[in-house]
Short mmCIF file of C-alpha atoms in Angstrom, two decimals:
data_model
loop_
_atom_site.label_atom_id
_atom_site.label_comp_id
_atom_site.label_asym_id
_atom_site.label_seq_id
_atom_site.Cartn_x
_atom_site.Cartn_y
_atom_site.Cartn_z
CA MET A 1 182.78 19.27 -23.84
CA ILE A 2 185.07 19.21 -26.90
CA ASP A 3 186.10 22.83 -26.24
CA ALA A 4 187.05 21.85 -22.69
CA VAL A 5 189.14 18.93 -24.01
CA ARG A 6 190.92 21.25 -26.46
CA ALA A 7 191.67 23.77 -23.70
CA LEU A 8 192.90 21.01 -21.38
CA ALA A 9 195.16 19.60 -24.11
CA ALA A 10 196.55 23.06 -24.91
CA GLU A 11 197.49 23.66 -21.27
CA LEU A 12 199.07 20.20 -20.99
CA ARG A 13 201.18 20.97 -24.05
CA ARG A 14 202.34 24.22 -22.45
CA VAL A 15 203.99 22.23 -19.67
CA ASN A 16 205.54 19.75 -22.15
CA VAL A 17 203.14 16.84 -21.78
CA PRO A 18 203.44 15.17 -25.24
CA ILE A 19 200.06 15.26 -27.01
CA VAL A 20 199.54 14.76 -30.75
CA THR A 21 196.44 15.17 -32.90
CA SER A 22 195.64 11.45 -32.82
CA ASP A 23 195.46 11.66 -28.99
CA LEU A 24 192.71 14.28 -29.27
CA ILE A 25 190.81 12.10 -31.75
CA LEU A 26 191.04 9.16 -29.34
CA ALA A 27 189.84 11.39 -26.49
CA ALA A 28 186.78 12.44 -28.49
CA GLU A 29 186.01 8.81 -29.34
CA ALA A 30 186.42 7.84 -25.68
CA LEU A 31 183.95 10.49 -24.56
CA ASP A 32 181.45 9.17 -27.10
CA ALA A 33 181.65 5.72 -25.50
CA ILE A 34 181.19 6.59 -21.80
CA ASP A 35 178.61 8.07 -19.46
CA LEU A 36 179.45 11.77 -19.38
CA THR A 37 177.53 12.27 -16.14
CA GLN A 38 180.17 10.22 -14.27
CA ARG A 39 182.98 12.71 -13.65
CA GLU A 40 185.60 10.20 -12.52
CA THR A 41 184.86 8.03 -15.56
CA VAL A 42 185.47 11.07 -17.76
CA ARG A 43 188.72 11.74 -15.88
CA SER A 44 189.97 8.18 -16.40
CA ALA A 45 189.01 8.11 -20.08
CA LEU A 46 190.76 11.39 -20.87
CA ALA A 47 193.82 10.47 -18.78
CA SER A 48 194.28 7.25 -20.77
CA CYS A 49 194.39 9.34 -23.97
CA LEU A 50 196.18 12.52 -22.89
CA ALA A 51 198.47 11.49 -19.99
CA LYS A 52 200.08 8.30 -21.24
CA GLY A 53 202.79 8.13 -18.58
CA ALA A 54 202.63 7.98 -14.79
CA GLU A 55 204.89 11.04 -14.59
CA TYR A 56 202.16 13.15 -16.23
CA ARG A 57 199.23 12.02 -14.09
CA ASP A 58 199.52 14.56 -11.24
CA THR A 59 199.72 17.43 -13.72
CA PHE A 60 196.75 16.04 -15.65
CA ASN A 61 194.62 15.67 -12.51
CA ALA A 62 195.26 19.26 -11.42
CA LEU A 63 194.34 20.65 -14.83
CA PHE A 64 191.34 18.32 -15.27
CA ASP A 65 189.84 19.86 -12.13
CA LEU A 66 190.10 23.28 -13.78
CA TYR A 67 188.51 22.47 -17.13
CA PHE A 68 185.99 19.93 -15.83
CA THR A 69 184.85 21.52 -12.58
CA GLY A 70 181.74 19.35 -12.22
CA THR A 71 178.42 20.29 -10.70
CA PRO A 72 178.70 22.43 -7.58
CA VAL A 73 177.91 20.49 -4.41
CA ASP A 74 175.45 22.09 -2.01
CA GLY A 75 176.89 21.75 1.46
CA ALA A 76 174.43 24.23 2.94
CA GLY A 77 172.68 21.48 4.88
CA LEU A 78 175.78 21.29 7.09
CA SER A 79 176.00 25.01 7.77
CA ALA A 80 174.17 24.70 11.09
CA LEU A 81 176.81 22.33 12.48
CA SER A 82 179.45 23.68 14.82
CA ASP A 83 183.09 23.31 13.80
CA ASP A 84 183.54 20.37 16.16
CA ALA A 85 180.40 18.71 14.83
CA LEU A 86 181.63 19.14 11.27
CA ARG A 87 184.92 17.48 12.23
CA ALA A 88 183.04 14.62 13.86
CA ALA A 89 180.93 14.22 10.72
CA THR A 90 184.13 14.12 8.64
CA SER A 91 185.55 11.35 10.81
CA THR A 92 182.35 9.31 10.58
CA ALA A 93 182.05 9.76 6.81
CA LEU A 94 185.69 8.74 6.30
CA ARG A 95 185.27 5.67 8.52
CA HIS A 96 182.23 4.49 6.56
CA GLY A 97 183.42 5.62 3.12
CA ASN A 98 180.41 7.91 2.54
CA ARG A 99 181.68 9.78 -0.53
CA SER A 100 178.50 11.74 -1.10
CA LEU A 101 178.61 13.16 2.42
CA LEU A 102 182.34 13.83 2.13
CA ARG A 103 181.75 15.96 -0.97
CA GLU A 104 179.18 18.00 0.95
CA ILE A 105 181.56 18.32 3.91
CA ALA A 106 184.35 19.50 1.59
CA ALA A 107 182.07 22.16 0.10
CA GLU A 108 181.01 23.43 3.53
CA ALA A 109 184.56 23.26 4.94
CA VAL A 110 185.99 25.31 2.06
CA ARG A 111 183.19 27.87 2.42
CA ARG A 112 183.77 28.08 6.16
CA PHE A 113 187.53 27.74 6.61
CA ALA A 114 189.35 28.67 3.36
CA LYS A 115 188.45 32.38 3.56
CA MET A 116 188.92 32.76 -0.20
CA GLU A 117 189.40 36.28 -1.53
CA PRO A 118 187.72 36.94 -4.91
CA GLY A 119 189.95 38.14 -7.73
CA ARG A 120 193.28 37.12 -6.18
CA ALA A 121 195.67 35.54 -8.70
CA VAL A 122 196.58 32.51 -6.60
CA ALA A 123 196.72 28.76 -7.23
CA GLY A 124 194.76 28.04 -4.05
CA THR A 125 197.42 25.98 -2.27
CA TYR A 126 197.07 27.95 0.97
CA TYR A 127 193.28 27.75 0.81
CA ILE A 128 193.56 23.96 0.67
CA PHE A 129 196.07 23.86 3.53
CA ARG A 130 193.94 26.17 5.70
CA THR A 131 190.81 24.10 5.15
CA LEU A 132 192.49 20.80 6.00
CA ARG A 133 194.21 22.33 9.02
CA GLU A 134 190.97 23.72 10.45
CA LEU A 135 189.27 20.38 9.92
CA HIS A 136 192.06 18.69 11.93
CA VAL A 137 192.47 16.07 9.21
CA GLU A 138 195.68 14.63 10.70
CA GLU A 139 193.94 14.13 14.05
CA ILE A 140 191.02 12.47 12.27
CA ARG A 141 193.42 10.14 10.50
CA ALA A 142 194.88 9.15 13.88
CA THR A 143 191.42 8.14 15.08
CA LEU A 144 190.95 6.00 11.98
CA THR A 145 194.17 4.09 12.66
CA ALA A 146 193.56 3.61 16.39
CA PRO A 147 193.32 -0.09 17.40
CA ARG A 148 189.80 -1.53 17.67
CA ASP A 149 188.32 -3.66 20.44
CA VAL A 150 188.97 -6.88 18.52
CA VAL A 151 192.18 -8.51 19.79
CA LEU A 152 194.32 -10.44 17.30
CA HIS A 153 197.44 -12.41 18.11
CA GLY A 154 200.71 -13.20 16.37
CA GLY A 155 201.32 -12.13 12.78
CA MET A 156 197.64 -11.36 12.19
CA ALA A 157 197.85 -8.34 14.49
CA GLY A 158 200.56 -6.80 12.33
CA VAL A 159 198.62 -7.51 9.14
CA ALA A 160 195.48 -5.93 10.61
CA ASP A 161 197.43 -2.82 11.62
CA ARG A 162 198.90 -2.40 8.14
CA LEU A 163 195.54 -2.88 6.44
CA ARG A 164 193.89 -0.36 8.79
CA ASP A 165 196.66 2.19 8.13
CA ALA A 166 196.43 1.65 4.36
CA ARG A 167 192.64 2.13 4.37
CA ALA A 168 192.98 5.30 6.45
CA ASP A 169 195.67 6.69 4.14
CA ARG A 170 193.54 6.04 1.05
CA ALA A 171 190.43 7.57 2.60
CA VAL A 172 192.21 10.70 3.81
CA ALA A 173 194.10 11.15 0.51
CA GLU A 174 190.83 10.92 -1.45
CA PHE A 175 189.16 13.44 0.86
CA GLU A 176 192.10 15.84 0.48
CA ARG A 177 191.71 15.58 -3.30
CA THR A 178 188.01 16.37 -2.88
CA VAL A 179 188.86 19.52 -0.91
CA GLU A 180 191.44 20.48 -3.53
CA SER A 181 188.89 20.01 -6.33
CA GLU A 182 186.37 22.19 -4.46
CA VAL A 183 188.91 24.99 -4.00
CA ARG A 184 189.91 24.85 -7.65
CA ARG A 185 186.24 24.80 -8.73
CA ARG A 186 185.62 28.01 -6.81
CA LEU A 187 188.74 29.62 -8.25
CA VAL A 188 187.61 28.77 -11.78
CA ALA A 189 184.14 30.16 -11.04
CA ASP A 190 185.81 33.38 -9.89
CA ARG A 191 188.49 33.89 -12.56
CA GLY A 192 188.06 31.29 -15.31
CA ALA A 193 189.99 28.09 -16.07
CA ASP A 194 192.70 29.67 -18.23
CA ALA A 195 193.55 32.32 -15.62
CA VAL A 196 193.83 29.74 -12.84
CA ALA A 197 195.86 27.42 -15.07
CA ALA A 198 198.35 30.22 -15.77
CA VAL A 199 198.97 30.65 -12.02
CA LEU A 200 198.96 26.92 -11.33
CA ARG A 201 201.30 26.15 -14.22
CA ALA A 202 204.43 24.33 -13.08
CA PRO A 203 207.03 22.35 -15.01
CA LEU A 204 206.95 18.59 -15.08
CA PRO A 205 209.56 16.98 -12.79
CA THR A 206 211.65 16.22 -15.88
CA ASP A 207 211.66 19.94 -16.78
CA ALA A 208 212.15 21.40 -13.30
CA ASP A 209 215.42 23.24 -12.69
CA PHE A 210 217.72 21.38 -10.26
CA LEU A 211 218.87 24.64 -8.66
CA THR A 212 215.39 26.02 -7.92
CA ALA A 213 213.18 22.93 -7.60
CA SER A 214 211.30 22.23 -4.39
CA THR A 215 212.18 19.27 -2.19
CA ALA A 216 209.03 17.47 -3.35
CA THR A 217 209.91 18.02 -7.00
CA ILE A 218 213.46 16.76 -6.44
CA ALA A 219 211.99 13.63 -4.86
CA ARG A 220 209.83 13.09 -7.96
CA MET A 221 212.86 13.68 -10.19
CA ASN A 222 214.68 10.87 -8.44
CA GLU A 223 211.99 8.43 -9.57
CA VAL A 224 213.50 8.48 -13.08
CA VAL A 225 217.09 7.94 -11.93
CA GLU A 226 217.06 4.13 -11.96
CA PRO A 227 215.87 3.71 -15.59
CA LEU A 228 218.18 6.55 -16.66
CA ALA A 229 221.11 4.84 -14.93
CA ARG A 230 220.33 1.62 -16.80
CA ARG A 231 220.39 3.46 -20.12
CA LEU A 232 223.59 5.32 -19.28
CA SER A 233 225.41 2.16 -18.19
CA ARG A 234 224.33 0.34 -21.37
CA VAL A 235 225.54 3.15 -23.62
CA LEU A 236 228.89 3.44 -21.84
CA ALA A 237 229.34 -0.34 -22.03
CA GLU A 238 228.77 -0.22 -25.78
CA GLN A 239 231.44 2.47 -26.07
CA SER A 240 233.92 0.58 -23.92
CA PRO A 241 237.06 -0.74 -25.67
CA ALA A 242 237.04 -4.43 -26.58
CA SER A 243 239.00 -7.02 -24.70
CA ALA A 244 242.15 -8.28 -26.41
CA ARG A 245 241.04 -11.85 -25.68
CA SER A 246 238.34 -13.66 -27.64
CA ARG A 247 236.62 -16.94 -26.82
CA LEU A 248 236.58 -20.05 -29.02
CA ASP A 249 233.32 -20.44 -30.96
CA VAL A 250 232.86 -24.22 -30.65
CA ARG A 251 229.86 -24.51 -32.94
CA ALA A 252 231.41 -22.51 -35.76
CA THR A 253 234.69 -24.48 -35.42
CA ILE A 254 232.84 -27.83 -35.68
CA ARG A 255 230.90 -26.68 -38.73
CA ALA A 256 234.13 -25.56 -40.41
CA SER A 257 235.78 -28.94 -39.60
CA MET A 258 233.24 -30.84 -41.71
CA SER A 259 235.26 -30.07 -44.85
CA THR A 260 238.38 -31.63 -43.28
CA GLY A 261 236.78 -34.84 -42.05
CA GLY A 262 236.09 -33.51 -38.56
CA SER A 263 239.60 -32.22 -37.88
CA PRO A 264 239.43 -28.69 -36.44
CA VAL A 265 242.09 -27.29 -38.74
CA SER A 266 240.63 -23.78 -38.76
CA LEU A 267 239.54 -22.45 -35.39
CA ARG A 268 236.69 -19.95 -35.20
CA HIS A 269 236.43 -17.33 -32.48
CA LEU A 270 233.64 -15.17 -31.10
CA PRO A 271 234.02 -11.40 -31.41
CA PRO A 272 235.91 -9.94 -28.43
CA ASP A 273 233.66 -8.85 -25.58
CA PRO A 274 233.72 -5.19 -24.65
CA LEU A 275 235.49 -4.64 -21.36
CA ARG A 276 233.05 -3.85 -18.59
CA PRO A 277 233.48 -0.11 -18.10
CA ARG A 278 234.65 1.65 -14.99
CA LEU A 279 233.16 4.86 -13.70
CA VAL A 280 234.49 7.67 -11.53
CA VAL A 281 232.01 10.29 -10.29
CA LEU A 282 233.16 13.66 -8.92
CA ALA A 283 230.20 15.56 -7.41
CA ASP A 284 230.19 19.14 -6.14
CA VAL A 285 228.22 19.20 -2.85
CA SER A 286 228.57 22.91 -2.08
CA GLY A 287 225.49 24.83 -0.99
CA SER A 288 225.01 26.59 -4.33
CA VAL A 289 224.32 23.28 -6.07
CA ALA A 290 223.03 21.23 -3.14
CA ALA A 291 219.90 19.97 -4.90
CA PHE A 292 221.90 18.98 -7.98
CA ALA A 293 224.48 17.28 -5.74
CA GLY A 294 221.74 15.13 -4.22
CA PHE A 295 220.61 14.11 -7.67
CA ALA A 296 224.22 13.38 -8.70
CA LEU A 297 224.69 11.12 -5.70
CA GLN A 298 221.40 9.39 -6.48
CA LEU A 299 222.73 8.71 -9.97
CA ALA A 300 225.99 7.29 -8.57
CA PHE A 301 223.97 5.17 -6.14
CA ALA A 302 221.92 3.72 -9.00
CA LEU A 303 225.00 3.06 -11.15
CA LYS A 304 227.04 1.26 -8.48
CA SER A 305 225.92 -2.25 -9.51
CA ARG A 306 226.18 -1.69 -13.25
CA PHE A 307 229.92 -1.21 -13.68
CA SER A 308 232.91 -3.36 -12.79
CA SER A 309 234.01 -0.44 -10.61
CA VAL A 310 232.28 2.75 -9.53
CA ARG A 311 234.22 5.15 -7.35
CA SER A 312 232.44 8.24 -6.08
CA PHE A 313 233.97 11.42 -4.68
CA VAL A 314 232.41 14.57 -3.23
CA PHE A 315 234.05 17.96 -3.03
CA VAL A 316 233.73 21.60 -2.02
CA ASP A 317 237.22 22.94 -1.35
CA GLY A 318 238.66 19.47 -0.69
CA VAL A 319 237.78 16.02 -1.98
CA ASP A 320 236.72 12.86 -0.13
CA GLU A 321 235.85 9.42 -1.45
CA VAL A 322 232.34 8.20 -0.55
CA THR A 323 232.38 4.89 -2.43
CA SER A 324 232.19 2.85 0.76
CA LEU A 325 229.41 5.05 2.15
CA ILE A 326 227.30 4.52 -0.93
CA GLY A 327 228.06 0.81 -0.81
CA ARG A 328 227.01 0.41 2.84
CA ALA A 329 224.12 2.86 3.07
CA GLY A 330 220.62 1.54 2.69
CA SER A 331 219.46 4.62 0.80
CA ILE A 332 220.76 7.79 -0.79
CA THR A 333 219.07 9.76 2.01
CA GLU A 334 221.28 8.03 4.56
CA THR A 335 224.36 8.61 2.38
CA THR A 336 223.60 12.33 2.09
CA ARG A 337 223.05 12.61 5.84
CA LEU A 338 226.41 10.97 6.57
CA ILE A 339 228.20 13.23 4.07
CA ASN A 340 226.71 16.33 5.69
CA THR A 341 227.26 15.12 9.26
CA ARG A 342 230.92 14.32 8.62
CA GLY A 343 231.54 17.48 6.60
CA LEU A 344 232.99 15.49 3.72
CA GLY A 345 234.44 17.53 0.87
CA VAL A 346 235.07 20.54 3.14
CA TRP A 347 238.72 20.95 4.11
CA GLY A 348 239.06 24.70 4.56
CA ASP A 349 236.73 27.68 4.48
CA GLY A 350 233.89 25.81 2.77
CA HIS A 351 234.02 27.90 -0.41
CA SER A 352 234.37 26.06 -3.71
CA ASP A 353 237.95 25.58 -4.89
CA TYR A 354 237.93 23.50 -8.07
CA GLY A 355 241.68 23.90 -8.61
CA ASN A 356 242.59 22.46 -5.21
CA VAL A 357 239.98 19.70 -5.60
CA LEU A 358 241.27 18.61 -9.00
CA ALA A 359 244.93 18.78 -7.95
CA THR A 360 244.23 16.77 -4.78
CA PHE A 361 242.22 14.20 -6.69
CA SER A 362 245.00 13.81 -9.25
CA GLY A 363 247.65 13.48 -6.57
CA ARG A 364 245.79 10.93 -4.46
CA HIS A 365 243.36 9.07 -6.73
CA LEU A 366 244.61 9.22 -10.32
CA ASP A 367 245.18 5.46 -10.12
CA ALA A 368 241.36 5.09 -10.07
CA ILE A 369 241.39 6.02 -13.77
CA ASP A 370 242.59 3.97 -16.73
CA PHE A 371 241.89 3.58 -20.46
CA ARG A 372 238.43 2.07 -19.85
CA THR A 373 237.27 4.57 -17.23
CA THR A 374 234.59 7.16 -17.84
CA VAL A 375 234.80 10.20 -15.57
CA LEU A 376 231.66 12.22 -14.74
CA ILE A 377 232.27 15.64 -13.18
CA LEU A 378 229.09 17.21 -11.82
CA GLY A 379 229.25 20.83 -10.74
CA ASP A 380 228.94 24.50 -11.71
CA ALA A 381 232.72 25.15 -12.10
CA ARG A 382 232.53 28.29 -9.96
CA THR A 383 236.04 28.67 -8.54
CA ASN A 384 235.67 31.77 -6.33
CA TYR A 385 238.33 33.30 -8.62
CA ARG A 386 240.91 30.72 -7.55
CA ASP A 387 243.28 28.92 -9.93
CA PRO A 388 241.14 26.43 -11.94
CA ARG A 389 244.15 24.14 -12.61
CA LEU A 390 243.36 23.44 -16.24
CA ASP A 391 246.56 21.40 -16.46
CA VAL A 392 245.11 18.80 -14.08
CA VAL A 393 241.97 18.43 -16.19
CA GLU A 394 244.17 17.89 -19.25
CA GLU A 395 246.04 15.16 -17.34
CA ILE A 396 242.81 13.41 -16.30
CA CYS A 397 241.57 13.55 -19.89
CA ARG A 398 244.80 11.95 -21.16
CA VAL A 399 244.44 8.99 -18.78
CA ALA A 400 240.67 8.39 -18.95
CA SER A 401 238.65 6.91 -21.78
CA ARG A 402 236.18 9.81 -21.66
CA VAL A 403 235.48 12.78 -19.38
CA TYR A 404 232.02 14.32 -19.31
CA TRP A 405 231.21 17.48 -17.36
CA LEU A 406 227.54 18.04 -16.42
CA ASN A 407 226.84 21.61 -15.33
CA PRO A 408 223.51 22.62 -13.71
CA GLU A 409 223.85 26.25 -14.83
CA ARG A 410 222.69 27.74 -18.11
CA ARG A 411 225.35 27.70 -20.81
CA ALA A 412 225.01 31.48 -21.10
CA LEU A 413 226.49 31.78 -17.57
CA TRP A 414 229.56 29.66 -18.22
CA SER A 415 231.73 32.77 -18.74
CA ASP A 416 229.98 34.84 -16.07
CA GLY A 417 231.73 35.98 -12.90
CA ASP A 418 233.87 33.29 -11.25
CA SER A 419 232.73 30.47 -13.56
CA ALA A 420 235.65 28.69 -15.26
CA MET A 421 233.37 26.44 -17.28
CA SER A 422 234.20 28.10 -20.58
CA GLU A 423 237.87 27.20 -19.91
CA TYR A 424 237.17 23.62 -18.80
CA ALA A 425 234.71 22.84 -21.62
CA PRO A 426 237.22 22.60 -24.52
CA LEU A 427 239.40 20.16 -22.54
CA VAL A 428 236.83 17.44 -21.77
CA THR A 429 235.09 14.97 -24.07
CA ALA A 430 231.82 16.88 -23.71
CA ALA A 431 230.55 19.65 -21.46
CA VAL A 432 226.78 19.59 -21.12
CA GLU A 433 224.22 21.98 -19.71
CA CYS A 434 222.30 19.74 -17.32
CA ARG A 435 219.70 21.82 -15.48
CA THR A 436 216.87 19.31 -15.79
CA VAL A 437 216.24 15.58 -16.01
CA ARG A 438 215.14 16.06 -19.61
CA GLN A 439 218.52 17.56 -20.48
CA LEU A 440 220.23 14.66 -18.73
CA GLU A 441 218.15 12.25 -20.81
CA SER A 442 219.14 14.15 -23.97
CA PHE A 443 222.82 13.85 -22.97
CA VAL A 444 222.44 10.08 -22.64
CA GLU A 445 220.81 9.94 -26.08
CA THR A 446 223.70 11.86 -27.67
CA LEU A 447 226.15 9.23 -26.43
CA LYS A 448 224.62 6.53 -28.65
#
């Protein structure tokens, strides 16, 4: 058991889940205090010690299934059932919450439908998909959410529908996890936990590369945007220049007047408040950085209520303001859809032209920038060998309080091919490699 905990912790560390020695000591003490025959109890106890943040829980669960495979479930008693009968049994077991039967069904379904090939270095994702597809799980879910014979009226009908849907979602999600655990158990039995972990290994959302991350991973990245936006706005506010005006400190003035018989001869003032900062965001939305552009817009969306003024612009070979879109849209998904539908930022051939973008922005929108404005430029600085217009960047830097350039490419590529980043970098306040959320967090920390 302790060896399994050590192996699990080692694999978690490999994907940057923070685990220190004291966490392992706590895990050992937790195991000593629980019933080790209850697998889910063991899972919860170890998760509380080794996965101390919600962002680590999915990774922990996947690896726990590898190093704590549990006792194999014998689903042989269901082998005589036809495929349709097995699906009907699945529906019944889900409706009644029969977990024991569902584990047996999962074992038989994986044996029957997954068609696993021994020795293949795979993570098992397709085996899971194939099993659930052949079981017609989505159709079964539809039967679980179908209205019953009981007729309810008014608001109660809506409540009953939502409760029924929620119960069905929970039941199906738990069954899908059971199938996943069974597939992973068989993979471990075939190749060993370490070998499966090596194939399964994937970066945490905070470490995933913006330019290569899957849609699902990008969605999980966006979960950290709101707290990151709060931190960024606070740091920029602290750096903002102070107002020339200061307010009278009434209490301090009254205290000082005691020595002059209550006459406020010497007025006391509060320290000047920092001016609430302004923000201008310029985001490249070209295809080469589309995923990063979505994240950049999400950041602008989260920052819009935290500054006295946030103006957002998107560009490819031209530049368009999207401040009003972000202000009106109910979500960043809607904003992105409108930007794509209207072709915003594309004025010509649709190939990046940073020089034209910067010159156009300066000519039309330079009045958006003043001494208390922070400018965030988000893009890869790939100019398609067109004039980068360094003079315009110098002009923007002279007018703005600070200009930060966040680039989703590796710093080693900043002088490669048509990238002008190595020329832009010396001109701005800071040019930062920003391929992952973790690097973005590090950038925010450096501003303090």
